[in-house]
mmCIF file of C-alpha atoms in Angstrom:
data_model
loop_
_atom_site.group_PDB
_atom_site.id
_atom_site.type_symbol
_atom_site.label_atom_id
_atom_site.label_comp_id
_atom_site.label_asym_id
_atom_site.label_seq_id
_atom_site.Cartn_x
_atom_site.Cartn_y
_atom_site.Cartn_z
ATOM 1 C CA MET A 1 -28.543 28.490 17.964
ATOM 2 C CA THR A 2 -27.389 27.702 21.449
ATOM 3 C CA MET A 3 -23.751 27.149 22.321
ATOM 4 C CA LYS A 4 -24.385 23.459 23.125
ATOM 5 C CA ARG A 5 -25.908 22.824 19.695
ATOM 6 C CA LEU A 6 -23.123 24.730 17.975
ATOM 7 C CA ALA A 7 -20.487 22.712 19.880
ATOM 8 C CA ALA A 8 -22.243 19.438 18.984
ATOM 9 C CA LEU A 9 -22.436 20.471 15.331
ATOM 10 C CA MET A 10 -18.734 21.379 15.292
ATOM 11 C CA MET A 11 -17.803 18.020 16.865
ATOM 12 C CA ALA A 12 -19.868 16.161 14.266
ATOM 13 C CA ALA A 13 -18.265 18.134 11.436
ATOM 14 C CA ALA A 14 -14.763 17.469 12.781
ATOM 15 C CA SER A 15 -15.492 13.729 13.059
ATOM 16 C CA PHE A 16 -16.862 13.643 9.523
ATOM 17 C CA MET A 17 -13.783 15.418 8.130
ATOM 18 C CA ALA A 18 -11.439 13.012 9.930
ATOM 19 C CA MET A 19 -13.308 9.980 8.559
ATOM 20 C CA SER A 20 -13.260 11.524 5.081
ATOM 21 C CA ASN A 21 -9.468 11.918 5.243
ATOM 22 C CA ILE A 22 -9.055 8.279 6.296
ATOM 23 C CA ALA A 23 -11.250 7.110 3.408
ATOM 24 C CA ASN A 24 -9.287 9.213 0.917
ATOM 25 C CA ALA A 25 -5.971 7.821 2.172
ATOM 26 C CA ALA A 26 -7.259 4.258 1.790
ATOM 27 C CA GLU A 27 -8.377 4.929 -1.790
ATOM 28 C CA LYS A 28 -4.923 6.226 -2.772
ATOM 29 C CA GLU A 29 -3.074 3.247 -1.278
ATOM 30 C CA PRO A 30 -1.586 1.130 -4.099
ATOM 31 C CA ASP A 31 -2.093 -2.612 -4.350
ATOM 32 C CA PRO A 32 0.722 -4.083 -2.194
ATOM 33 C CA LEU A 33 1.478 -6.843 -4.681
ATOM 34 C CA THR A 34 2.161 -4.475 -7.567
ATOM 35 C CA ALA A 35 3.624 -1.726 -5.395
ATOM 36 C CA ASP A 36 6.362 -4.039 -4.092
ATOM 37 C CA ILE A 37 7.411 -4.975 -7.616
ATOM 38 C CA GLN A 38 7.537 -1.302 -8.609
ATOM 39 C CA LEU A 39 9.655 -0.423 -5.563
ATOM 40 C CA VAL A 40 12.394 -2.918 -6.334
ATOM 41 C CA THR A 41 12.450 -2.864 -10.134
ATOM 42 C CA PRO A 42 15.685 -1.137 -11.128
ATOM 43 C CA HIS A 43 15.266 1.989 -13.229
ATOM 44 C CA GLN A 44 16.676 1.414 -16.704
ATOM 45 C CA SER A 45 18.076 4.170 -18.898
ATOM 46 C CA ALA A 46 16.723 4.619 -22.433
ATOM 47 C CA ASN A 47 19.904 3.135 -23.935
ATOM 48 C CA ASP A 48 20.033 0.140 -21.591
ATOM 49 C CA GLU A 49 18.376 -2.898 -23.193
ATOM 50 C CA LYS A 50 18.721 -5.102 -20.112
ATOM 51 C CA THR A 51 15.361 -6.118 -18.659
ATOM 52 C CA VAL A 52 14.623 -7.622 -15.278
ATOM 53 C CA ASP A 53 12.596 -10.838 -15.111
ATOM 54 C CA SER A 54 9.888 -10.587 -12.447
ATOM 55 C CA HIS A 55 7.662 -13.500 -11.519
ATOM 56 C CA ASP A 56 5.493 -14.955 -8.774
ATOM 57 C CA TYR A 57 6.800 -17.929 -6.825
ATOM 58 C CA GLN A 58 4.798 -21.104 -7.389
ATOM 59 C CA TYR A 59 4.894 -24.053 -4.995
ATOM 60 C CA GLY A 60 7.637 -26.419 -6.128
ATOM 61 C CA ASP A 61 9.692 -23.783 -7.974
ATOM 62 C CA LYS A 62 13.430 -24.110 -7.532
ATOM 63 C CA PRO A 63 14.831 -20.686 -8.392
ATOM 64 C CA ASP A 64 18.512 -20.439 -9.319
ATOM 65 C CA VAL A 65 19.517 -18.030 -6.529
ATOM 66 C CA HIS A 66 23.256 -17.399 -6.610
ATOM 67 C CA LYS A 67 23.239 -14.079 -4.723
ATOM 68 C CA VAL A 68 20.403 -12.334 -2.875
ATOM 69 C CA ILE A 69 20.427 -8.606 -3.631
ATOM 70 C CA SER A 70 17.478 -7.528 -1.484
ATOM 71 C CA VAL A 71 14.375 -8.784 0.290
ATOM 72 C CA LYS A 72 11.545 -6.342 0.929
ATOM 73 C CA SER A 73 8.317 -6.787 2.872
ATOM 74 C CA ASN A 74 6.116 -4.866 5.262
ATOM 75 C CA PRO A 75 7.542 -5.512 8.759
ATOM 76 C CA MET A 76 4.373 -4.211 10.440
ATOM 77 C CA ALA A 77 1.974 -6.524 8.563
ATOM 78 C CA CYS A 78 -0.070 -9.031 10.515
ATOM 79 C CA GLY A 79 -0.995 -12.214 8.686
ATOM 80 C CA VAL A 80 -0.056 -13.217 5.153
ATOM 81 C CA THR A 81 1.681 -10.382 3.304
ATOM 82 C CA PRO A 82 3.652 -10.032 0.069
ATOM 83 C CA ALA A 83 7.428 -10.058 -0.037
ATOM 84 C CA VAL A 84 9.763 -9.387 -2.932
ATOM 85 C CA MET A 85 13.245 -10.814 -3.397
ATOM 86 C CA THR A 86 15.688 -9.432 -5.955
ATOM 87 C CA TYR A 87 18.422 -11.917 -6.742
ATOM 88 C CA GLU A 88 21.156 -12.805 -9.195
ATOM 89 C CA ASP A 89 21.194 -16.270 -10.757
ATOM 90 C CA SER A 90 24.285 -18.377 -11.530
ATOM 91 C CA HIS A 91 24.491 -16.784 -15.009
ATOM 92 C CA GLY A 92 24.625 -13.236 -13.606
ATOM 93 C CA GLU A 93 21.063 -12.323 -14.597
ATOM 94 C CA ILE A 94 18.892 -10.305 -12.195
ATOM 95 C CA HIS A 95 15.437 -11.637 -11.248
ATOM 96 C CA ILE A 96 12.633 -10.359 -9.043
ATOM 97 C CA MET A 97 10.469 -12.937 -7.302
ATOM 98 C CA ARG A 98 7.262 -12.082 -5.484
ATOM 99 C CA TYR A 99 5.994 -14.469 -2.809
ATOM 100 C CA GLN A 100 3.886 -14.573 0.359
ATOM 101 C CA ILE A 101 5.195 -14.603 3.932
ATOM 102 C CA MET A 102 3.605 -14.518 7.365
ATOM 103 C CA GLY A 103 3.900 -11.000 8.752
ATOM 104 C CA SER A 104 5.449 -10.488 12.164
ATOM 105 C CA GLY A 105 3.530 -7.373 13.195
ATOM 106 C CA CYS A 106 0.756 -9.131 15.126
ATOM 107 C CA GLN A 107 0.326 -8.026 18.724
ATOM 108 C CA ASN A 108 -1.233 -11.240 20.064
ATOM 109 C CA GLY A 109 0.587 -14.012 18.387
#
C-alpha cells in the first residue's frame, strides 16, 4: 500500500470515528422536557411525605405564584425551548410548572 492510500484510509477512519462519537452523544441526550423536570425536582428523603406538584402550563391557566424559587431554561437554545419554573403558592406549597419560551441563542435574529 502506498503512503498516499494509507493516509487517505487513516483520514477516512478518523472522520468515521468522529461521526460515530457525535451520533453516540446524540443518542444519550435526554428528552429536554423530562430532563428539566428531573433537574429541578427536589430530592425527598424516605421519611418525608411531602410531594411536589409538577404540571405543564396550559393557555389560560392562572397559577397561584406567591414566590418564584427558580426558573431554568437553556440559554443557548434557538427557537422554542422548554423552561421550568419552581414556585411557592399562597398556601406555602411548592409547584413545578413546565412551559415553552422563545430561546435567545439565535445568531441571526
